[in-house]
Amino acid sequence: MGFLLLLITWILTPVLELISLLTVLWLKRKEYSFLKTVSGYFKSGAIDRDRFGNHNYKTALNFWLSKGGYEFGNYIETISSVLGKKGLEKSLTIFGWFWYYLLYVIDYSKWKKGGHCFASINNNISIK
């Protein structure tokens, strides 16, 4: 039953994503520019998926990217925040460091703030 529900979500997600995007574009057409609206919409979705991935894929993330210490898995924290904390702890595997530095290079807007993962650290996390 769980697998069937997962398949249904895979089918519904792109349909709902398109409907949602078109609705946001229509409703916000006079408030914001097109690019600002689209950018905000996708950024919000990316953060939500990042939090989902940190929680849902915690076993794989802890196995492949971690050498102990702070763990992946908190549903209100992003993967980038955990990578930043683990970078400070020096508890990332070679794969973990790869992702840490890839995000660093991609997000050039955070270079002066210590990089993407360091700037993403959320120290207000308490629920696990």
Tab-separated table of C-alpha atoms in Angstrom:
chain	number	residue	atom	x	y	z
A	1	MET	CA	0.000	0.000	0.000
A	2	GLY	CA	2.816	2.398	0.856
A	3	PHE	CA	4.458	1.833	-2.513
A	4	LEU	CA	1.170	2.554	-4.326
A	5	LEU	CA	0.798	5.819	-2.410
A	6	LEU	CA	4.363	6.763	-3.340
A	7	LEU	CA	3.631	6.137	-7.033
A	8	ILE	CA	0.532	8.324	-6.827
A	9	THR	CA	2.578	11.169	-5.331
A	10	TRP	CA	5.137	10.834	-8.136
A	11	ILE	CA	2.330	11.220	-10.668
A	12	LEU	CA	0.566	14.066	-8.863
A	13	THR	CA	3.652	16.126	-8.017
A	14	PRO	CA	4.430	17.461	-11.528
A	15	VAL	CA	0.741	18.114	-12.204
A	16	LEU	CA	0.261	20.006	-8.942
A	17	GLU	CA	3.571	21.839	-9.418
A	18	LEU	CA	2.459	23.192	-12.778
A	19	ILE	CA	-1.004	24.155	-11.500
A	20	SER	CA	0.543	25.858	-8.471
A	21	LEU	CA	3.110	27.782	-10.509
A	22	LEU	CA	0.506	29.025	-12.974
A	23	THR	CA	-1.771	30.057	-10.106
A	24	VAL	CA	1.016	31.983	-8.362
A	25	LEU	CA	1.997	33.708	-11.611
A	26	TRP	CA	-1.601	34.725	-12.250
A	27	LEU	CA	-2.347	35.954	-8.731
A	28	LYS	CA	0.961	37.835	-8.309
A	29	ARG	CA	1.096	39.290	-11.836
A	30	LYS	CA	0.486	42.867	-10.663
A	31	GLU	CA	2.406	42.732	-7.363
A	32	TYR	CA	5.843	41.542	-8.471
A	33	SER	CA	7.878	41.221	-11.620
A	34	PHE	CA	7.761	37.902	-13.429
A	35	LEU	CA	11.374	37.022	-12.553
A	36	LYS	CA	10.987	37.926	-8.877
A	37	THR	CA	7.816	35.835	-8.628
A	38	VAL	CA	9.319	32.795	-10.357
A	39	SER	CA	12.571	33.057	-8.399
A	40	GLY	CA	10.738	33.232	-5.056
A	41	TYR	CA	8.452	30.359	-6.004
A	42	PHE	CA	11.313	28.039	-6.950
A	43	LYS	CA	13.488	29.052	-3.988
A	44	SER	CA	10.691	28.208	-1.570
A	45	GLY	CA	10.164	24.845	-3.255
A	46	ALA	CA	13.894	24.094	-3.213
A	47	ILE	CA	14.149	24.767	0.530
A	48	ASP	CA	11.140	22.535	1.203
A	49	ARG	CA	12.640	19.699	-0.852
A	50	ASP	CA	15.997	20.206	0.867
A	51	ARG	CA	14.372	19.774	4.293
A	52	PHE	CA	12.419	16.767	3.038
A	53	GLY	CA	15.613	15.186	1.697
A	54	ASN	CA	17.466	15.749	4.971
A	55	HIS	CA	14.739	13.907	6.843
A	56	ASN	CA	13.692	11.256	4.344
A	57	TYR	CA	17.167	10.239	3.177
A	58	LYS	CA	18.921	10.517	6.559
A	59	THR	CA	20.186	6.931	6.568
A	60	ALA	CA	21.928	7.292	3.205
A	61	LEU	CA	23.217	10.797	4.001
A	62	ASN	CA	24.669	9.669	7.338
A	63	PHE	CA	26.255	6.602	5.711
A	64	TRP	CA	27.779	8.296	2.655
A	65	LEU	CA	28.538	11.829	3.840
A	66	SER	CA	29.244	11.505	7.566
A	67	LYS	CA	32.030	10.206	9.800
A	68	GLY	CA	30.015	10.581	13.013
A	69	GLY	CA	29.221	13.712	14.997
A	70	TYR	CA	26.159	15.785	14.171
A	71	GLU	CA	23.624	13.754	12.174
A	72	PHE	CA	21.380	14.309	9.195
A	73	GLY	CA	17.671	13.708	9.728
A	74	ASN	CA	15.998	16.678	11.376
A	75	TYR	CA	12.914	17.505	9.289
A	76	ILE	CA	13.158	21.264	9.878
A	77	GLU	CA	16.840	21.562	8.897
A	78	THR	CA	18.301	21.678	5.404
A	79	ILE	CA	21.035	19.409	4.123
A	80	SER	CA	23.211	22.494	3.640
A	81	SER	CA	22.856	23.432	7.306
A	82	VAL	CA	23.972	19.965	8.387
A	83	LEU	CA	26.872	20.029	5.905
A	84	GLY	CA	27.926	23.364	7.393
A	85	LYS	CA	27.841	22.007	10.956
A	86	LYS	CA	29.695	18.861	9.939
A	87	GLY	CA	32.249	20.962	8.048
A	88	LEU	CA	32.993	22.846	11.247
A	89	GLU	CA	33.294	19.509	13.086
A	90	LYS	CA	35.493	18.100	10.282
A	91	SER	CA	33.250	15.013	10.297
A	92	LEU	CA	32.484	14.755	6.566
A	93	THR	CA	33.582	11.907	4.330
A	94	ILE	CA	35.251	12.620	0.981
A	95	PHE	CA	31.760	12.555	-0.600
A	96	GLY	CA	30.525	15.006	2.022
A	97	TRP	CA	33.389	17.402	1.327
A	98	PHE	CA	32.666	17.113	-2.401
A	99	TRP	CA	29.071	18.338	-1.885
A	100	TYR	CA	30.206	20.949	0.631
A	101	TYR	CA	32.636	22.520	-1.849
A	102	LEU	CA	30.348	22.090	-4.864
A	103	LEU	CA	27.692	24.137	-3.072
A	104	TYR	CA	30.391	26.617	-2.079
A	105	VAL	CA	31.389	27.153	-5.716
A	106	ILE	CA	27.835	27.296	-7.067
A	107	ASP	CA	26.537	29.857	-4.545
A	108	TYR	CA	29.011	32.657	-5.163
A	109	SER	CA	26.732	35.127	-3.340
A	110	LYS	CA	27.813	33.531	-0.035
A	111	TRP	CA	31.582	33.490	-0.663
A	112	LYS	CA	32.177	36.465	1.655
A	113	LYS	CA	30.033	34.821	4.362
A	114	GLY	CA	32.068	31.605	4.545
A	115	GLY	CA	30.313	29.739	1.743
A	116	HIS	CA	26.859	28.300	1.145
A	117	CYS	CA	26.895	25.599	3.830
A	118	PHE	CA	28.438	27.786	6.526
A	119	ALA	CA	25.953	30.584	5.775
A	120	SER	CA	23.096	28.032	5.867
A	121	ILE	CA	23.805	26.816	9.404
A	122	ASN	CA	20.671	26.975	11.510
A	123	ASN	CA	21.527	26.931	15.205
A	124	ASN	CA	17.890	27.181	16.271
A	125	ILE	CA	17.245	23.479	15.699
A	126	SER	CA	15.886	21.536	18.657
A	127	ILE	CA	13.249	19.078	17.376
A	128	LYS	CA	14.504	15.702	16.133
